[in-house]
Every structure is written in C-alpha cells, then in structure tokens.
mmCIF file of C-alpha atoms in Angstrom:
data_model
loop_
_atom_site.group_PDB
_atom_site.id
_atom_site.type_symbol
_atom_site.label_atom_id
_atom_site.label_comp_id
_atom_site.label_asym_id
_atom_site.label_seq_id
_atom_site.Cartn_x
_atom_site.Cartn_y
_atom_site.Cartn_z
ATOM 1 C CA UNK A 1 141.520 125.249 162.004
ATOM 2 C CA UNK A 2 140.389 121.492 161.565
ATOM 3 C CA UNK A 3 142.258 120.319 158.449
ATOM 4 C CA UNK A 4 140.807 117.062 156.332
ATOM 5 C CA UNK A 5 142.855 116.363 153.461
ATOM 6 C CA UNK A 6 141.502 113.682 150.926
ATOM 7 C CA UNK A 7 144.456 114.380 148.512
ATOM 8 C CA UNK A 8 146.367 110.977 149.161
ATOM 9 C CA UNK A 9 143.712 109.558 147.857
ATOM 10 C CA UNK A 10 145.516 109.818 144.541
ATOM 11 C CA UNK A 11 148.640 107.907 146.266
ATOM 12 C CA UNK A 12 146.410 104.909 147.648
ATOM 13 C CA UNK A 13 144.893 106.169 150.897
ATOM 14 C CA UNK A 14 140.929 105.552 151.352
ATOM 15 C CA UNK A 15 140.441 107.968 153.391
ATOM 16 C CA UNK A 16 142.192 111.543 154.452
ATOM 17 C CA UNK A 17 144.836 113.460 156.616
ATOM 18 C CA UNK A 18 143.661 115.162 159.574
ATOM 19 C CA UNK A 19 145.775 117.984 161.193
ATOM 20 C CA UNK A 20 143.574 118.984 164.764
ATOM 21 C CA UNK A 21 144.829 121.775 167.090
ATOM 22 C CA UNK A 22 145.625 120.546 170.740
ATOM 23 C CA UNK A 23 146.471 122.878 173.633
ATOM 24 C CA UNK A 24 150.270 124.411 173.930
ATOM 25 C CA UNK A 25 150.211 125.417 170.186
ATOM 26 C CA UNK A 26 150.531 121.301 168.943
ATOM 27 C CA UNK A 27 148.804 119.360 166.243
ATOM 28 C CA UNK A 28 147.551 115.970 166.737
ATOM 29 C CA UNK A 29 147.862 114.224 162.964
ATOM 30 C CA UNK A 30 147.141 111.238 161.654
ATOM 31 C CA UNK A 31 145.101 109.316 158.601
ATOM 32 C CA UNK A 32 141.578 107.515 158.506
ATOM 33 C CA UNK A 33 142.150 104.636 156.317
ATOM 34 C CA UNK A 34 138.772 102.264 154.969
ATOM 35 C CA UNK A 35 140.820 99.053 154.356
ATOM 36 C CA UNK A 36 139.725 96.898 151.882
ATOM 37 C CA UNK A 37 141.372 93.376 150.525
ATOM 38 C CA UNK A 38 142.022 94.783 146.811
ATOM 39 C CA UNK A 39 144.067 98.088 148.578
ATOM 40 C CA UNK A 40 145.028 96.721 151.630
ATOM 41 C CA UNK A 41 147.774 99.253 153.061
ATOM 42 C CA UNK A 42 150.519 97.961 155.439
ATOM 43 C CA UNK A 43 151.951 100.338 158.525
ATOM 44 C CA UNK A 44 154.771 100.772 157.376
ATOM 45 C CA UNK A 45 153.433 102.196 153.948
ATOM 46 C CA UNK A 46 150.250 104.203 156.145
ATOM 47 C CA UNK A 47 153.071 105.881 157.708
ATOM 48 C CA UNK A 48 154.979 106.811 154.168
ATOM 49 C CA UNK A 49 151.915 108.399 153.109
ATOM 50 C CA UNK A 50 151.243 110.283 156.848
ATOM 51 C CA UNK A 51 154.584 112.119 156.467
ATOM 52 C CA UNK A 52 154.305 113.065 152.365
ATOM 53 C CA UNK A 53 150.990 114.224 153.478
ATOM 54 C CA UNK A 54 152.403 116.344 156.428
ATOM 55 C CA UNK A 55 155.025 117.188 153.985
ATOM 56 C CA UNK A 56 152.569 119.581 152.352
ATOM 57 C CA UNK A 57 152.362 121.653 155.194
ATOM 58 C CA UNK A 58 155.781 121.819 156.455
ATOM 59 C CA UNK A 59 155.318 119.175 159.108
ATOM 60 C CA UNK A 60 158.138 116.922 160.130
ATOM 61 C CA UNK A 61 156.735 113.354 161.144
ATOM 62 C CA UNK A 62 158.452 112.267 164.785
ATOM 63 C CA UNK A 63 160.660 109.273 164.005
ATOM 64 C CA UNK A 64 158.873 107.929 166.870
ATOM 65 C CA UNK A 65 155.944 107.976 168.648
ATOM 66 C CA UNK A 66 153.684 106.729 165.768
ATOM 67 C CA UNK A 67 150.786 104.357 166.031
ATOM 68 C CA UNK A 68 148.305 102.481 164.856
ATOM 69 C CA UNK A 69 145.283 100.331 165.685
ATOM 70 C CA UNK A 70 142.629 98.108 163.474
ATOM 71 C CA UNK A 71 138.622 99.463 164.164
ATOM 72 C CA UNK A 72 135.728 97.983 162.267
ATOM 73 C CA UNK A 73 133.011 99.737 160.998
ATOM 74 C CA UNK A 74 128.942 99.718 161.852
ATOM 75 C CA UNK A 75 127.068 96.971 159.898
ATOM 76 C CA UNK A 76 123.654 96.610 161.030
ATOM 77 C CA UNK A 77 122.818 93.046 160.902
ATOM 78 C CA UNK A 78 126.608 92.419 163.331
ATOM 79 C CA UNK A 79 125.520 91.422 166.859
ATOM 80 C CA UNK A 80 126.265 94.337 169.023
ATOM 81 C CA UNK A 81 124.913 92.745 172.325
ATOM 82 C CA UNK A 82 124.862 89.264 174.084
ATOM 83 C CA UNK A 83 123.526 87.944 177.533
ATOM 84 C CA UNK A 84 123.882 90.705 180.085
ATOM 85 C CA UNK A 85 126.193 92.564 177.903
ATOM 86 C CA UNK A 86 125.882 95.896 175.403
ATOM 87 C CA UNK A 87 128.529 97.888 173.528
ATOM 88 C CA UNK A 88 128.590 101.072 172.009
ATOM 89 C CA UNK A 89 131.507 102.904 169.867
ATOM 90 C CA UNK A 90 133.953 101.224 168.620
ATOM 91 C CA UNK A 91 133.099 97.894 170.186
ATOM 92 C CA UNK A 92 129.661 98.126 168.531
ATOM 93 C CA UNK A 93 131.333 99.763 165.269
ATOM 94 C CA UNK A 94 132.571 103.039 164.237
ATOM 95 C CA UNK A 95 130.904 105.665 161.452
ATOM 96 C CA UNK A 96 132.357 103.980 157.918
ATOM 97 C CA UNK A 97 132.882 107.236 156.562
ATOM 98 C CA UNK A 98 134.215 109.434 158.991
ATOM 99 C CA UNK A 99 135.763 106.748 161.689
ATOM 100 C CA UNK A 100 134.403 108.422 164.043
ATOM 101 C CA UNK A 101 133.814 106.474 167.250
ATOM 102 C CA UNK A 102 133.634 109.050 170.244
ATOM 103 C CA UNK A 103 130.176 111.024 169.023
ATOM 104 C CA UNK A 104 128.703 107.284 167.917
ATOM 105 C CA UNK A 105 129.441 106.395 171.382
ATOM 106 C CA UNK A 106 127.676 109.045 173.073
ATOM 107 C CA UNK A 107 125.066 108.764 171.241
ATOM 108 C CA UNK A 108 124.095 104.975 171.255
ATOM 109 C CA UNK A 109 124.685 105.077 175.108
ATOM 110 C CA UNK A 110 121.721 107.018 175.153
ATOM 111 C CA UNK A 111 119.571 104.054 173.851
ATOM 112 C CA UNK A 112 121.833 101.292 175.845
ATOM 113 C CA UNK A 113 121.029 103.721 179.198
ATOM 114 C CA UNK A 114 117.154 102.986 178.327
ATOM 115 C CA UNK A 115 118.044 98.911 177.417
ATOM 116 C CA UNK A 116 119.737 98.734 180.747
ATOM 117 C CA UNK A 117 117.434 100.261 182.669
ATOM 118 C CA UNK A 118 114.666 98.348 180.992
ATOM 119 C CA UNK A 119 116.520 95.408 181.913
ATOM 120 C CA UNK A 120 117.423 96.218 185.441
ATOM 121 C CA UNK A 121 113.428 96.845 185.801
ATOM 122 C CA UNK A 122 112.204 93.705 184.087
ATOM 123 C CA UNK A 123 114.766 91.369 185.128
ATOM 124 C CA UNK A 124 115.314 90.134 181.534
ATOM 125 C CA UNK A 125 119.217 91.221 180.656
ATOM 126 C CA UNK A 126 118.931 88.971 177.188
ATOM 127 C CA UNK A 127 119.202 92.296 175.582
ATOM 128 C CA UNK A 128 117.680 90.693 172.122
ATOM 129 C CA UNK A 129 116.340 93.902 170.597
ATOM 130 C CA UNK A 130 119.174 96.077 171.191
ATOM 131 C CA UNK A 131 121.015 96.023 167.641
ATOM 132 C CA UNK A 132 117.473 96.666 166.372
ATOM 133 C CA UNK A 133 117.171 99.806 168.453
ATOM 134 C CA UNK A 134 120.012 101.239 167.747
ATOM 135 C CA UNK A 135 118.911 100.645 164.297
ATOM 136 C CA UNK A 136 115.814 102.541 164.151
ATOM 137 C CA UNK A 137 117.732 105.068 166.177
ATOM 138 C CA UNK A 138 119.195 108.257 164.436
ATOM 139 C CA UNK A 139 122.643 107.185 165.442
ATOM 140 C CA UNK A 140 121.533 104.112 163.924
ATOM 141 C CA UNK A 141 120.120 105.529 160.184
ATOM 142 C CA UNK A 142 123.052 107.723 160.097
ATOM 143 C CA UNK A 143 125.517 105.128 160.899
ATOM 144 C CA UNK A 144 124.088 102.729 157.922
ATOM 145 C CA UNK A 145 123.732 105.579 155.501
ATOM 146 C CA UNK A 146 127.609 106.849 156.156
ATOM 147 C CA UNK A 147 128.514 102.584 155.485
ATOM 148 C CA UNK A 148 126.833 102.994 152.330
ATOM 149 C CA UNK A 149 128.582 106.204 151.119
ATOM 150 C CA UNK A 150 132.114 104.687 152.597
ATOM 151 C CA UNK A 151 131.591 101.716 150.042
ATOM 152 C CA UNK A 152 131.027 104.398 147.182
ATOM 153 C CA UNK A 153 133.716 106.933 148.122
ATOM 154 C CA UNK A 154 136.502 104.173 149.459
ATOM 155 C CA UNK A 155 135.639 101.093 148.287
ATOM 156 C CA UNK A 156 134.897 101.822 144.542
ATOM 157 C CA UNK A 157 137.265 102.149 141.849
ATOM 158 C CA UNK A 158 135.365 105.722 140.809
ATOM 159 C CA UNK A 159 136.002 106.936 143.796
ATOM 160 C CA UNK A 160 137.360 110.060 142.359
ATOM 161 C CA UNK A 161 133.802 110.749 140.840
ATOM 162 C CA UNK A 162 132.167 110.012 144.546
ATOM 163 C CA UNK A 163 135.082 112.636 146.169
ATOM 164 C CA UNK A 164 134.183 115.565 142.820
ATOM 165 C CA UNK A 165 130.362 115.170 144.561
ATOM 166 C CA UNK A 166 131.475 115.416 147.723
ATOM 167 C CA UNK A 167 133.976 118.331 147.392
ATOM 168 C CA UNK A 168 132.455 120.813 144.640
ATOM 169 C CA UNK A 169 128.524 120.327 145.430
ATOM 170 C CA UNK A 170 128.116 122.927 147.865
ATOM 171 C CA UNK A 171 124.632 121.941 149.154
ATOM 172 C CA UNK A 172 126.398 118.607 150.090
ATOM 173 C CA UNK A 173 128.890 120.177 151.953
ATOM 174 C CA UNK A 174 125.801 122.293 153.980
ATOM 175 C CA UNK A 175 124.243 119.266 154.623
ATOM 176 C CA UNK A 176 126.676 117.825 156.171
ATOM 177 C CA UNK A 177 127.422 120.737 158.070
ATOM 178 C CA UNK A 178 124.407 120.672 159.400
ATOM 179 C CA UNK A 179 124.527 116.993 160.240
ATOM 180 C CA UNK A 180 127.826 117.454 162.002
ATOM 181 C CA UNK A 181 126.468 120.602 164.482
ATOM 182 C CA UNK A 182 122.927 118.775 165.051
ATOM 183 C CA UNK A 183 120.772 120.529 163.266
ATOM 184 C CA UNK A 184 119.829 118.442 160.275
ATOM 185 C CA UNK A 185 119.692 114.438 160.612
ATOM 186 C CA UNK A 186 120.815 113.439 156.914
ATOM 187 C CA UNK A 187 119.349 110.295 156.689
ATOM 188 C CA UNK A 188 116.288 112.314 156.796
ATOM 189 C CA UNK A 189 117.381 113.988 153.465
ATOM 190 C CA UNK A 190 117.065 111.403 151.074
ATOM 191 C CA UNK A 191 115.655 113.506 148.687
ATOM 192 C CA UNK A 192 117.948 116.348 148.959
ATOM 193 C CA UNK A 193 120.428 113.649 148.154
ATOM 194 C CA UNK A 194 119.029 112.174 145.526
ATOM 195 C CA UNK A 195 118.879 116.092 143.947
ATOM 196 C CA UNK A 196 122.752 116.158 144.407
ATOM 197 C CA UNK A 197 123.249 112.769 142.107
ATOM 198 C CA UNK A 198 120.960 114.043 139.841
ATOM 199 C CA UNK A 199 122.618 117.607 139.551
ATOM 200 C CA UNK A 200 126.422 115.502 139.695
ATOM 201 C CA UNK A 201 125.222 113.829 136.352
ATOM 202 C CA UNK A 202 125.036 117.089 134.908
ATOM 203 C CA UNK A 203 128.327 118.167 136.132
ATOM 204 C CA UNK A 204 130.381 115.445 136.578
ATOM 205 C CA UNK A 205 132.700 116.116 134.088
ATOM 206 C CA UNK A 206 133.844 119.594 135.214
ATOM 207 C CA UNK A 207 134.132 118.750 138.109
ATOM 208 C CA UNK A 208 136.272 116.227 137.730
ATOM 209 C CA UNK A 209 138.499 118.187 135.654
#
C-alpha cells in the first residue's frame, strides 16, 4: 500500500507524508513540502513533523540518515532551455502539486528527443521554442494546471476547504485516478472540474465538518 497523508497539514506542513513499500519488507518515508515565504518551514522543524507523522503508524524515525533537498516547481513562462542546451524534470521544474519529478521527466524527454533531433537535422541548436512546446504539450497543460491547484491547496489560507474538495468528492478522486494510470488527461476536464466547485459550494460545509 502507497500511503499519502495530508493530516500535518493541520500542524503547518503544505503538503503530505508518504510511506512507499521498497523491496526486503522496508518503507521509504518522507514529506512533500510547497514552501512559501508566509510558512516557510526550516529542516530541523520538516523533520519534527516527519517523525509525529510516522508516529501515527508506529514508525520510529532513524536518528540518522535523514535528508533533504530544495526543488522548484514548473512555471511556464521560466526559461527551460538556452543555446545548445534542454532540461527536463526537476531542472526544468517539478509537478507543484504532487512534486513529482521522475514521470515529468519522462515525459518532456519525449518532446526534447524531437527538439534535439530537429536540431541535430537543421543545424540550429538555439532551441527557442522549446518551453513553448512543452507547453502545448500534455505534460505541459497538466504541469500548469497542478501549479494552479498547488497555489489553492498550499498556498492559500483556506486550504482546508481546497483539501474537503479534494478528499470527500469522489469523482475528483476518479479523475485523478485516471490521470495518474493514463487514461484520462485532466486538463482536458475542465468542465468536469468546474462541476466539482460547483457541487463543493453545495457541500462545503459538511464536508468540512
């Protein structure tokens, strides 16, 4: 079982606990963390909140062994290419909402492949209309729609209304389902999503009880 645990939320965290089975019966843990200048974490307390979060399911944090490293999410007007040089995954900018950097990767490298071998034909390696490609690619709308909901569910002060919709609207949790195995692109579903604010308004208030 893949475990993602938005509960420290409540405690400070902008993001959630993940617990992931690794081979030899281990767990590899850690947080995702959207910083953000008016709840800026340090390590130190990112770690405090790792082990009260393990604490829950009767994991003991290793004294050491713990790390740490800064990432930056995708914005798509940031340069992600320069003379004779493209980037993909982190170096071009993780997914916002998920921090996910391996599957962007993969992805954009198919439409860097094509720049490079555009470039390798033509002989021009300027590489200008790269960030725009990746853009108009579906790694691209997906990437841009996940930095919009990041802002919304992280970097709002209502998050906990953003998280309710999330959590308790089951055809939101579907969707993204489907977005995650490949069969649904959700930045294709703008109506469906729209639907899901509209039927939050209604609900909003259980659910957040």
């Amino acid at each position: 079982t893949m475990v993602y645990d938005f509960s420290l939320m409540a405690k400070g965290l902008r993001g959630y606990l993940w617990l992931f089975p690794v081979p030899d019966g281990r767990l590899n843990v850690g947080l995702m963390h959207y910083p953000d200048p008016k709840n800026n974490l340090s390590g130190r307390e990112l770690q405090a909140l790792l082990r009260t979060g393990l604490e829950h399911y009767g994991i003991e944090l290793p004294t050491k062994g713990v790390r740490g490293w800064p990432v930056w999410g995708y914005c798509p007007k940031t340069a992600i290419s320069e003379e004779g040089v493209v980037t993909v995954g982190d170096a071009a900018g993780i997914d916002g909402l998920t921090g996910e950097g391996i599957a962007v990767a993969m992805e954009q490298a198919v439409v860097a492949g094509d720049a490079i071998d555009e470039a390798l034909t033509s002989g021009d390696r300027a590489f200008a209309s790269y960030r725009r490609r990746i853009r108009k690619a579906t790694v691209g709308r997906e990437l841009a729609l996940d930095r919009w909901l990041a802002r919304l569910l992280y970097g709002s002060k209502r998050w906990h209304e953003w998280l309710a919709l999330v959590l308790l609207d089951e055809q939101v949790i579907n969707m993204y389902a489907r977005r995650v195995d490949g069969s649904e692109v959700l930045a294709d579903q703008k109506a469906k999503l729209y639907g899901a604010l509209g039927r939050h308004v209604l609900q909003r208030g259980k659910r957040l009880r």
